Coordinates of C-alpha atoms and ligand atoms in Angstrom, one line a residue:
M104 CA -12.0 -2.4 -34.3
E105 CA -14.2 -1.2 -31.2
T106 CA -12.3 0.6 -28.7
P107 CA -11.4 -1.6 -25.7
W108 CA -13.1 -1.1 -22.9
W109 CA -10.3 -0.9 -20.6
K110 CA -9.0 2.2 -22.4
S111 CA -11.9 3.9 -21.0
A112 CA -12.2 2.4 -17.6
V113 CA -11.2 3.4 -14.1
F114 CA -10.1 0.7 -11.9
Y115 CA -10.1 0.2 -8.6
E116 CA -8.1 -2.1 -6.4
I117 CA -10.0 -4.2 -3.6
Y118 CA -7.6 -5.3 -0.8
M119 CA -9.7 -9.2 -0.3
P120 CA -8.7 -9.2 3.4
S121 CA -9.6 -5.7 4.5
F122 CA -13.2 -3.9 1.8
C123 CA -15.7 -5.4 3.7
D124 CA -16.6 -8.5 6.4
G125 CA -19.8 -10.1 5.4
N126 CA -20.0 -12.6 8.0
G127 CA -18.6 -10.9 11.3
D128 CA -15.2 -12.5 11.6
G129 CA -13.1 -9.6 10.9
I130 CA -12.1 -10.6 7.9
G131 CA -13.4 -9.5 4.3
D132 CA -15.0 -11.6 2.3
F133 CA -16.7 -11.4 -0.9
A134 CA -20.5 -11.5 0.7
G135 CA -19.2 -7.9 2.0
I136 CA -18.0 -6.8 -1.3
V137 CA -21.6 -7.9 -2.7
S138 CA -22.7 -5.4 -0.2
K139 CA -20.7 -2.7 -0.6
L140 CA -21.0 -3.3 -5.1
D141 CA -24.1 -0.1 -4.6
E142 CA -21.4 2.4 -3.1
L143 CA -18.5 1.6 -5.6
Q144 CA -21.2 2.1 -8.5
E145 CA -21.8 5.8 -7.3
L146 CA -18.3 6.5 -6.9
G147 CA -18.2 5.7 -10.7
V148 CA -15.2 3.4 -11.3
E149 CA -16.1 0.3 -13.3
G150 CA -13.1 -2.0 -13.1
L151 CA -12.6 -4.8 -10.2
W152 CA -9.0 -6.0 -9.3
L153 CA -9.9 -8.3 -6.1
T154 CA -6.3 -9.1 -5.0
P155 CA -6.3 -12.9 -4.5
F156 CA -8.5 -15.2 -2.7
Y157 CA -7.9 -18.7 -3.8
L158 CA -7.3 -21.3 -1.0
S159 CA -4.0 -20.1 0.7
P160 CA -2.7 -20.4 3.8
K161 CA -1.9 -16.8 3.7
V162 CA 2.0 -16.5 4.5
D163 CA 1.8 -13.5 2.0
N164 CA -1.7 -13.3 2.0
G165 CA -2.8 -14.9 -0.3
Y166 CA 0.2 -14.7 -2.6
D167 CA 0.6 -18.0 -1.6
I168 CA -1.4 -20.0 -3.6
A169 CA -2.1 -23.8 -2.6
D170 CA -5.2 -24.5 -5.1
Y171 CA -5.8 -22.2 -8.0
T172 CA -9.3 -23.3 -8.4
T173 CA -11.0 -23.1 -4.7
I174 CA -12.4 -20.1 -2.7
D175 CA -10.6 -19.7 0.3
P176 CA -12.8 -20.2 3.4
D177 CA -12.1 -16.8 4.8
Y178 CA -13.3 -15.5 1.5
G179 CA -16.3 -17.9 1.1
T180 CA -17.7 -19.8 -1.1
M181 CA -17.6 -20.7 -5.1
V182 CA -21.1 -19.8 -4.7
D183 CA -20.4 -16.6 -3.0
F184 CA -17.9 -15.7 -6.1
D185 CA -20.4 -16.9 -8.4
T186 CA -22.9 -13.9 -6.8
F187 CA -20.5 -11.4 -7.0
I188 CA -19.2 -12.0 -10.5
R189 CA -23.3 -11.6 -11.7
E190 CA -23.9 -8.7 -8.9
A191 CA -21.0 -6.8 -10.4
H192 CA -21.5 -7.4 -13.8
D193 CA -25.4 -6.8 -13.5
R194 CA -24.2 -3.1 -12.4
G195 CA -21.9 -3.2 -15.5
F196 CA -18.6 -3.6 -13.4
K197 CA -15.6 -5.4 -15.3
V198 CA -13.8 -8.0 -13.2
I199 CA -10.1 -8.8 -13.0
V200 CA -8.3 -10.9 -10.8
D201 CA -4.9 -11.0 -9.4
L202 CA -3.3 -14.6 -10.4
V203 CA 0.5 -15.6 -9.5
L204 CA 2.4 -17.3 -11.8
N205 CA 5.7 -17.2 -10.7
H206 CA 4.8 -19.2 -7.4
T207 CA 2.6 -21.8 -5.2
S208 CA 2.3 -22.3 -1.3
V209 CA 4.6 -24.5 -0.3
E210 CA 1.2 -26.5 0.6
H211 CA 0.1 -26.8 -2.8
P212 CA 0.0 -30.2 -3.8
W213 CA 2.5 -30.1 -6.8
F214 CA 5.3 -29.0 -4.3
K215 CA 4.1 -31.7 -2.0
E216 CA 4.7 -34.2 -4.5
S217 CA 7.8 -32.2 -5.8
R218 CA 9.4 -32.5 -2.7
S219 CA 9.0 -36.3 -2.4
S220 CA 11.8 -37.2 -3.8
Q221 CA 14.4 -36.4 -6.6
T222 CA 12.6 -38.6 -9.1
N223 CA 9.5 -37.3 -8.9
P224 CA 7.0 -36.1 -11.9
K225 CA 6.6 -32.9 -10.5
R226 CA 10.8 -32.8 -9.4
D227 CA 11.7 -30.0 -12.2
W228 CA 8.2 -28.4 -11.9
Y229 CA 9.7 -26.5 -9.4
I230 CA 13.5 -24.9 -9.6
W231 CA 15.8 -27.6 -7.4
K232 CA 19.5 -27.2 -7.4
D233 CA 22.2 -29.0 -5.8
P234 CA 24.6 -27.7 -2.9
V235 CA 27.8 -26.0 -3.8
E236 CA 30.7 -26.7 -1.8
G237 CA 28.1 -27.5 1.4
D238 CA 27.0 -23.9 0.9
V239 CA 23.9 -21.9 -1.4
P240 CA 23.9 -22.8 -5.4
N241 CA 24.8 -19.1 -5.5
N242 CA 24.0 -15.4 -3.8
W243 CA 20.2 -14.7 -5.1
E244 CA 18.6 -12.6 -2.7
S245 CA 15.1 -12.7 -1.7
F246 CA 12.8 -9.7 -2.4
F247 CA 11.4 -10.2 1.3
G248 CA 15.1 -10.3 2.8
G249 CA 17.7 -13.3 3.3
L250 CA 19.0 -16.0 0.6
A251 CA 16.3 -16.8 -1.8
W252 CA 17.5 -20.9 -1.5
E253 CA 15.9 -23.0 1.2
Y254 CA 17.9 -26.8 2.1
D255 CA 15.1 -29.6 2.0
E256 CA 16.9 -32.1 4.6
S257 CA 15.0 -35.0 2.7
T258 CA 16.2 -35.4 -0.9
G259 CA 19.7 -32.8 0.2
Q260 CA 19.1 -30.0 -2.9
Y261 CA 18.0 -26.5 -2.5
Y262 CA 14.8 -25.1 -4.0
Y263 CA 14.0 -21.3 -5.2
H264 CA 12.0 -18.6 -3.9
A265 CA 12.2 -15.0 -4.4
F266 CA 10.1 -13.8 -2.1
A267 CA 9.0 -15.6 1.3
K268 CA 10.7 -19.5 1.9
E269 CA 6.7 -20.7 1.8
Q270 CA 6.2 -19.0 -1.8
V271 CA 8.3 -21.4 -4.5
D272 CA 8.9 -20.9 -7.6
L273 CA 7.5 -23.0 -10.3
N274 CA 9.7 -23.6 -12.9
W275 CA 8.8 -21.8 -16.5
A276 CA 10.8 -23.5 -18.8
N277 CA 8.6 -26.6 -18.1
P278 CA 6.3 -27.1 -20.5
D279 CA 3.6 -28.8 -18.2
V280 CA 3.9 -25.9 -16.2
R281 CA 2.8 -23.1 -18.4
T282 CA 0.1 -25.9 -20.1
A283 CA -1.5 -26.5 -16.3
M284 CA -1.4 -22.4 -15.7
K285 CA -3.3 -22.1 -18.9
E286 CA -6.0 -23.9 -17.9
V287 CA -6.2 -22.5 -14.5
M288 CA -6.8 -19.2 -16.5
G289 CA -9.5 -21.5 -18.7
F290 CA -11.4 -21.8 -15.2
W291 CA -11.4 -18.5 -14.3
L292 CA -12.6 -17.0 -17.6
D293 CA -15.3 -19.6 -18.2
K294 CA -16.1 -18.4 -14.6
G295 CA -17.1 -14.7 -16.7
I296 CA -14.1 -12.8 -15.1
N297 CA -12.8 -10.3 -17.7
G298 CA -9.1 -10.2 -17.1
F299 CA -6.0 -10.9 -15.4
R300 CA -3.6 -9.1 -13.3
L301 CA -0.7 -10.9 -13.3
D302 CA 1.7 -10.8 -10.0
V303 CA 5.5 -10.6 -10.8
I304 CA 5.5 -11.6 -14.2
N305 CA 9.1 -10.4 -15.5
F306 CA 10.1 -12.8 -12.9
L307 CA 8.5 -16.1 -14.5
K308 CA 12.2 -17.3 -15.6
V309 CA 15.5 -17.1 -14.2
S310 CA 19.2 -17.5 -15.7
G311 CA 19.9 -21.2 -16.2
E312 CA 23.4 -20.4 -15.5
F313 CA 22.3 -19.6 -12.0
L314 CA 25.3 -16.9 -12.2
D315 CA 25.5 -14.6 -8.6
N316 CA 24.1 -11.5 -9.1
P317 CA 26.2 -7.9 -8.6
Y318 CA 26.2 -5.7 -6.4
D319 CA 25.7 -1.8 -6.9
A320 CA 28.1 0.6 -4.9
A321 CA 25.6 0.7 -1.7
G322 CA 26.2 -3.1 -1.3
E323 CA 22.6 -3.5 -2.8
Q324 CA 22.1 -6.8 -4.9
Q325 CA 21.5 -5.9 -8.8
H326 CA 19.0 -8.2 -9.3
V327 CA 20.5 -9.0 -13.0
H328 CA 19.9 -12.8 -13.5
D329 CA 16.6 -13.5 -11.8
K330 CA 14.4 -11.3 -13.7
D331 CA 13.6 -10.3 -17.2
Q332 CA 15.6 -13.1 -18.6
A333 CA 15.6 -14.3 -22.1
G334 CA 12.7 -16.5 -23.2
I335 CA 10.4 -14.3 -21.0
L336 CA 8.0 -13.0 -23.7
D337 CA 8.0 -16.0 -25.5
A338 CA 6.3 -17.3 -21.9
I339 CA 4.2 -14.2 -21.3
A340 CA 3.5 -14.4 -25.6
E341 CA 2.4 -17.9 -24.8
I342 CA -0.2 -17.1 -21.7
C343 CA -1.7 -13.8 -24.0
A344 CA -1.9 -15.6 -26.8
Y345 CA -4.4 -18.0 -24.9
V346 CA -6.1 -15.5 -22.7
H347 CA -6.7 -12.8 -25.6
E348 CA -8.7 -16.3 -27.6
R349 CA -11.4 -14.8 -25.2
E350 CA -13.3 -11.4 -26.5
G351 CA -12.2 -8.6 -24.4
A352 CA -10.7 -10.4 -21.8
F353 CA -7.8 -8.0 -20.9
M354 CA -4.2 -8.4 -18.8
V355 CA -2.1 -6.4 -17.0
G356 CA 1.2 -7.1 -15.7
E357 CA 3.1 -6.2 -12.7
I358 CA 6.7 -5.0 -13.9
G359 CA 9.5 -3.4 -11.5
S360 CA 11.6 -3.0 -13.7
E361 CA 13.0 1.1 -13.4
D362 CA 13.7 1.0 -16.7
M363 CA 11.6 2.0 -19.3
D364 CA 12.7 0.2 -22.0
V365 CA 12.5 -3.1 -20.4
L366 CA 8.9 -2.2 -18.8
S367 CA 8.0 -1.5 -22.9
R368 CA 9.5 -4.6 -24.4
Y369 CA 6.7 -5.9 -22.9
S370 CA 3.3 -4.5 -23.3
G371 CA 1.6 -4.6 -27.0
K372 CA 0.8 -6.4 -29.8
G373 CA 0.8 -10.2 -28.6
L374 CA 1.7 -9.3 -25.3
L375 CA 0.8 -8.0 -22.8
D376 CA -2.5 -5.2 -22.7
V377 CA -1.0 -2.8 -20.4
V378 CA 2.2 -3.0 -17.5
F379 CA 2.7 -1.4 -14.7
N380 CA 4.8 0.9 -13.9
F381 CA 5.2 1.8 -10.6
N382 CA 8.5 5.1 -11.3
L383 CA 5.6 7.6 -11.9
G384 CA 3.8 7.5 -8.0
S385 CA 6.7 5.2 -5.9
Q386 CA 8.7 8.1 -5.3
E387 CA 8.7 8.1 -1.4
T388 CA 8.7 11.8 -0.8
F389 CA 7.3 13.8 -3.7
S390 CA 9.3 15.9 -6.6
F391 CA 7.5 17.8 -9.0
D392 CA 11.0 17.1 -10.7
R393 CA 10.9 13.3 -10.4
L394 CA 7.2 13.5 -11.5
Y395 CA 7.5 15.6 -14.3
T396 CA 10.5 13.8 -15.5
E397 CA 9.0 10.2 -14.9
L398 CA 5.6 11.9 -17.1
Q399 CA 8.3 12.3 -20.1
K400 CA 10.0 9.3 -19.9
M401 CA 6.4 7.7 -20.3
E402 CA 6.0 10.3 -23.3
E403 CA 9.0 9.5 -25.2
V404 CA 9.0 5.4 -24.5
H405 CA 5.3 4.3 -25.0
A406 CA 4.8 3.0 -28.8
S407 CA 2.0 4.5 -30.1
D408 CA 0.0 1.0 -29.2
Q409 CA 1.0 1.1 -25.9
V410 CA -1.0 2.5 -23.3
P411 CA 0.6 3.8 -19.8
T412 CA -0.7 2.8 -16.3
L413 CA -1.6 5.8 -13.8
F414 CA -1.1 5.0 -9.5
F415 CA 0.2 5.9 -6.7
S416 CA -0.9 3.7 -4.5
S417 CA -0.8 0.3 -4.1
H418 CA -1.4 -2.2 -1.2
D419 CA 2.5 -2.6 -1.8
M420 CA 3.6 0.9 -0.9
P421 CA 1.9 3.0 1.5
R422 CA -0.7 5.7 0.7
H423 CA 0.2 8.3 -1.4
I424 CA -1.6 10.5 1.2
S425 CA 0.9 10.1 3.6
R426 CA 4.2 9.5 1.6
F427 CA 4.0 13.1 0.0
G428 CA 2.7 13.9 3.5
D429 CA 3.3 17.3 5.6
G430 CA 1.2 17.3 8.7
N431 CA -1.0 19.9 7.4
P432 CA -4.1 18.2 6.4
E433 CA -5.5 20.7 4.2
L434 CA -2.8 21.3 2.3
E435 CA -2.7 16.7 2.1
E436 CA -6.0 17.5 0.9
K437 CA -5.0 19.8 -1.8
R438 CA -2.7 17.5 -3.1
A439 CA -4.4 14.6 -2.9
K440 CA -6.6 15.9 -4.7
L441 CA -3.7 17.0 -7.9
I442 CA -3.0 13.4 -7.6
A443 CA -6.2 12.4 -8.7
T444 CA -6.9 14.4 -11.3
L445 CA -3.5 14.0 -12.8
M446 CA -4.2 10.0 -12.3
L447 CA -8.0 10.8 -14.1
T448 CA -7.0 12.8 -16.6
A449 CA -3.6 12.0 -18.0
K450 CA -2.7 9.4 -20.7
G451 CA -2.8 5.9 -19.2
V452 CA -5.3 3.7 -17.6
P453 CA -5.7 4.2 -13.4
F454 CA -5.7 2.1 -10.8
L455 CA -7.2 3.7 -7.9
Y456 CA -5.8 1.9 -4.1
Y457 CA -9.4 1.4 -2.2
G458 CA -9.2 3.9 0.4
D459 CA -7.7 6.7 -1.3
E460 CA -10.9 8.2 -2.5
I461 CA -11.6 9.1 1.7
G462 CA -7.6 10.0 1.8
M463 CA -7.2 7.1 4.5
R464 CA -3.7 7.7 5.8
D465 CA -0.7 5.1 6.9
F466 CA -0.7 2.9 9.8
V467 CA 2.5 2.1 11.7
A468 CA 2.6 -0.5 14.1
E469 CA 3.4 0.3 17.3
T470 CA 4.2 -3.0 18.7
I471 CA 5.7 -6.3 16.1
E472 CA 2.8 -8.4 17.8
D473 CA 0.5 -5.7 15.8
M474 CA 2.5 -6.4 12.5
R475 CA 0.7 -8.7 10.1
D476 CA 3.3 -8.3 6.6
V477 CA 5.7 -11.2 5.6
Q478 CA 8.0 -8.8 4.6
G479 CA 7.7 -6.6 8.0
L480 CA 8.4 -10.1 10.0
T481 CA 10.5 -11.1 8.3
A482 CA 12.4 -7.7 8.4
Y483 CA 12.2 -7.6 12.2
Q484 CA 13.5 -11.4 12.2
L485 CA 16.7 -10.5 10.0
A486 CA 17.5 -7.0 11.9
L487 CA 17.6 -9.3 15.5
A488 CA 19.6 -11.9 13.8
N489 CA 21.9 -9.6 13.7
G490 CA 21.5 -8.6 16.7
K491 CA 19.5 -5.4 16.6
S492 CA 17.2 -3.8 19.7
S493 CA 13.8 -5.2 19.7
E494 CA 13.2 -1.3 19.6
E495 CA 15.9 -0.8 16.5
A496 CA 14.8 -4.0 14.9
L497 CA 10.5 -2.6 15.0
H498 CA 12.2 0.6 13.3
M499 CA 13.2 -1.4 10.8
A500 CA 10.6 -3.7 10.0
N501 CA 8.4 -1.2 10.0
A502 CA 10.1 1.0 7.0
K503 CA 9.4 -2.0 4.7
C504 CA 6.1 -3.5 6.5
R505 CA 2.8 -2.8 4.0
D506 CA 0.1 -2.9 6.7
K507 CA 0.9 0.9 6.2
S508 CA -2.1 1.2 3.3
R509 CA -3.7 -2.5 4.5
T510 CA -5.4 -1.1 6.8
P511 CA -10.4 -2.3 6.7
M512 CA -11.9 0.3 4.8
Q513 CA -13.7 3.3 6.5
W514 CA -17.4 3.2 5.8
T515 CA -18.8 5.1 8.9
E516 CA -17.3 6.1 12.4
E517 CA -18.1 3.1 14.0
K518 CA -15.0 1.3 16.2
F519 CA -14.3 -0.4 13.4
G520 CA -15.5 1.6 10.7
G521 CA -18.4 -0.5 9.3
F522 CA -15.8 -3.0 8.1
S523 CA -17.2 -5.7 10.6
D524 CA -19.0 -5.6 13.8
A525 CA -15.6 -7.8 15.1
E526 CA -12.0 -6.9 15.9
P527 CA -10.5 -6.4 12.1
W528 CA -7.8 -9.1 11.0
I529 CA -4.9 -6.1 11.7
G530 CA -5.5 -2.6 13.6
M531 CA -7.6 0.4 12.3
G532 CA -5.7 2.9 10.4
P533 CA -5.9 6.8 11.9
Q534 CA -8.4 9.2 12.1
H535 CA -10.6 6.2 10.8
R536 CA -13.8 8.3 13.1
L537 CA -13.4 11.1 10.7
L538 CA -12.4 10.0 7.5
N539 CA -15.0 7.7 6.2
V540 CA -17.6 7.4 3.2
R541 CA -20.3 8.5 5.6
A542 CA -18.7 11.7 6.9
E543 CA -17.0 12.5 3.8
K544 CA -20.5 12.6 1.8
Q545 CA -21.8 14.9 3.8
R546 CA -19.2 17.5 3.1
P547 CA -19.3 19.2 0.3
D548 CA -15.2 19.3 -0.6
S549 CA -14.2 15.8 0.9
I550 CA -11.7 14.1 -1.4
Y551 CA -14.6 11.3 -1.8
Q552 CA -16.8 14.2 -3.0
F553 CA -14.1 15.2 -5.7
Y554 CA -13.4 11.7 -6.9
R555 CA -17.1 11.5 -7.3
K556 CA -17.1 14.6 -9.7
L557 CA -13.8 13.9 -10.8
I558 CA -14.8 10.3 -11.9
A559 CA -18.2 11.2 -13.6
L560 CA -16.7 14.2 -15.4
R561 CA -14.1 12.0 -17.3
R562 CA -16.7 9.8 -18.2
R563 CA -18.7 12.5 -20.0
H564 CA -15.8 13.8 -21.7
P565 CA -13.7 11.4 -24.2
A566 CA -11.3 13.7 -24.3
L567 CA -10.2 12.8 -20.7
Y568 CA -9.2 9.2 -21.4
G569 CA -9.4 8.6 -25.1
G570 CA -7.9 10.4 -28.3
Y571 CA -4.8 13.4 -28.1
Y572 CA -2.8 14.2 -25.3
A573 CA 0.5 16.1 -25.2
L574 CA 2.5 17.0 -22.1
M575 CA 2.8 20.4 -22.8
E576 CA 5.1 22.1 -20.3
R577 CA 5.9 23.2 -16.9
R578 CA 5.9 26.6 -15.6
E579 CA 7.5 26.8 -12.2
D580 CA 5.5 24.2 -10.2
T581 CA 2.7 24.1 -12.7
L582 CA 2.3 20.8 -15.4
L583 CA -0.4 21.5 -18.1
Y584 CA -1.6 19.2 -20.7
V585 CA -3.7 19.3 -23.4
R586 CA -6.6 16.1 -24.3
R587 CA -8.7 16.4 -27.1
A588 CA -10.9 13.7 -28.7
A589 CA -13.3 14.6 -31.6
G590 CA -15.7 18.2 -31.1
E591 CA -14.0 18.4 -27.4
E592 CA -10.4 19.5 -26.1
A593 CA -9.7 20.1 -22.3
L594 CA -6.9 21.4 -20.6
V595 CA -5.1 20.1 -17.3
A596 CA -3.3 22.9 -15.1
L597 CA -2.1 21.5 -11.5
N598 CA 0.2 23.4 -9.4
F599 CA 1.8 21.1 -7.7
G600 CA 4.0 24.1 -5.4
A601 CA 3.2 26.8 -3.5
K602 CA 3.1 30.1 -5.7
T603 CA 0.0 31.5 -7.0
L604 CA 1.2 31.4 -10.8
A605 CA -1.1 33.9 -13.7
L606 CA -1.1 31.5 -16.5
S607 CA -3.4 32.6 -19.3
S608 CA -0.4 34.5 -21.2
G609 CA 0.4 31.9 -24.5
L610 CA -1.7 29.6 -22.8
R611 CA -4.4 28.5 -26.2
I612 CA -7.9 26.4 -26.7
A613 CA -10.1 25.9 -29.0
G614 CA -13.7 27.4 -27.9
N615 CA -14.5 29.3 -25.7
P616 CA -13.6 26.8 -22.8
Y617 CA -15.5 26.7 -19.5
L618 CA -14.8 25.8 -16.1
A619 CA -15.5 22.0 -15.6
L620 CA -13.6 21.1 -12.1
S621 CA -11.1 22.7 -9.6
N622 CA -9.9 21.8 -6.3
Y623 CA -10.7 25.4 -4.4
R624 CA -14.1 26.5 -4.0
E625 CA -14.3 29.5 -5.4
T626 CA -12.3 29.8 -9.1
A627 CA -12.5 32.8 -11.9
E628 CA -14.2 31.3 -14.4
D629 CA -12.9 33.7 -16.9
F630 CA -10.1 31.9 -19.8
G631 CA -8.4 35.4 -20.3
S632 CA -7.2 35.8 -16.8
F633 CA -7.2 32.5 -14.8
I634 CA -4.5 32.3 -12.2
L635 CA -3.7 29.1 -9.8
R636 CA -3.6 28.7 -6.4
P637 CA -1.0 27.3 -4.5
Y638 CA -2.0 23.5 -4.9
E639 CA -5.0 23.8 -7.5
A640 CA -6.3 22.0 -9.8
V641 CA -8.9 22.7 -12.8
V642 CA -9.5 20.8 -15.5
W643 CA -11.1 23.4 -18.6
I644 CA -13.0 21.7 -21.1
S645 CA -14.7 23.6 -24.5
E646 CA -16.6 22.9 -27.0
T647 CA -15.0 22.5 -30.9
N648 CA -17.4 21.9 -33.2
Ligands
TEU66 O1 4.7 -7.7 -5.3 C1 6.2 -7.5 -6.0 C2 7.0 -6.8 -5.3 O2 7.8 -6.5 -6.4 C3 6.6 -6.8 -4.4 O3 6.6 -7.8 -3.1 C4 8.0 -5.5 -3.8 O4 8.9 -6.5 -4.0 C5 8.0 -5.3 -2.2 O5 6.6 -5.0 -1.8 C6 8.6 -4.0 -2.0 O6 8.4 -3.4 -0.8 C7 3.5 -8.9 -5.7 C8 2.5 -8.5 -4.8 O7 2.0 -7.3 -5.5 C9 3.1 -8.4 -3.3 O8 2.2 -8.0 -3.0 C10 3.6 -10.1 -3.3 O9 4.0 -9.9 -2.1 C11 4.5 -10.4 -4.0 O10 4.1 -10.1 -5.4 C12 4.8 -11.5 -4.2 O11 3.6 -12.7 -4.7
CA67 CA1 -15.3 -12.4 6.8

């Protein structure tokens, strides 16, 4: 059997409103993306993941869909979408689209019908419950803060929403919902897309008993009854069977779980191709011990037919360069290149987040008027309601706010970063006149140039994406692993610590290894006496026959 395309692809996440504005209204769109496809080809990525672009009131930037088969006018028209697909395919890209199956916008016609009366045929498409003693049905909390139940005056029942109250959870126990969603998936497959990124796919089912969720010692609610419920795999298997009928269609599921055993249930034969594992890349500050432990767990748990995912930033997470940063730009760049090397050469499917290739830094809202994210704004309102001052509330909101990594892509040193001629919908990231594609193309040792070299190297060497992988060992804060494919072997050494290490003793690699990549300018090219300097990343490769 031919190896599926996604096993060797480097994916690139495009946050729709922030990548490139083609019509000068300050919001990214399809025309803008098309104008940057050559740039992406130069970078070398192959899989493009687009965040939701469907008709939406955008309470949560499109993760609240009002019509699954219409393009939101902010992003263009269906003609623009078709042009994008054609232009992308002409350049050899694969396109995956982000689909939100768990919930719709309150403005979706299905919900409008559902809420119109208790006897409406679509009533059961959503999760409605009677009040219990004049109050909410149970204690379930929304992931954005506050309770997950909203009272509907006109019909006297509560509806369930795991996220914002404008994002209503569908009832996946109802077979009509499944059928409707399969039709949606078929619609986009017919349009030529190559797969889906499935939003919060482990949330599709909630416990039928609606028992209260417990709390941990710190008073945090544990989401025991509202995700990963019995029957969830049947629902996922049903949509996977449907999608996998199409040649090469790929499915990555977003599963938030700290438990690797839970995570690993969702992928494999008849199920999702891969799932996002947040535990590797989402640590708040950098810890090598934690990184090493997570890599070990990934090795132990993933069965042989399962492939992990590798990512350290996304539209829901602060950027890793800022999160792991210490204010020293030189060290931050070195560490970003270490992370890049790990992401692109360890076992797994890498997902690069737009802007990380130029070291874009996090944005922090200075006033509440600058804040856009519903999670941040909800935290602000809740803090005020709890009697906090507006200053304290802003501080608390910023801790939750996901705007940090959502600022416009920085193409040039111009006022709006070459993203748009008009004021963008969200503030510009810090230092954008310095950190941009144009400037970094001119600097030989920039993060951008490193990514370009690294991706090209990976494409040339199957050992770096396929074949054998062994997490060898750690020495101090250095991670070592070997990769092997027919005719070649690679050794990757990543020093996450500030100490210089002499490494040659005991390290073995077949053939005559040559230094294929380093994040330092001058590196000794003799494997026999190789030394790893602080924060150095190196890849040695040798031909073995
Ligand atoms: O994210 C789900 C999710 O788990 C996050 O919202 C997470 O709870 C939060 O970001 C923690 O800071 C997906 C999408 O990626 C996200 O953008 C959406 O807001 C969410 O689903 C609802 O559709
Ligand atoms: Ca636009």
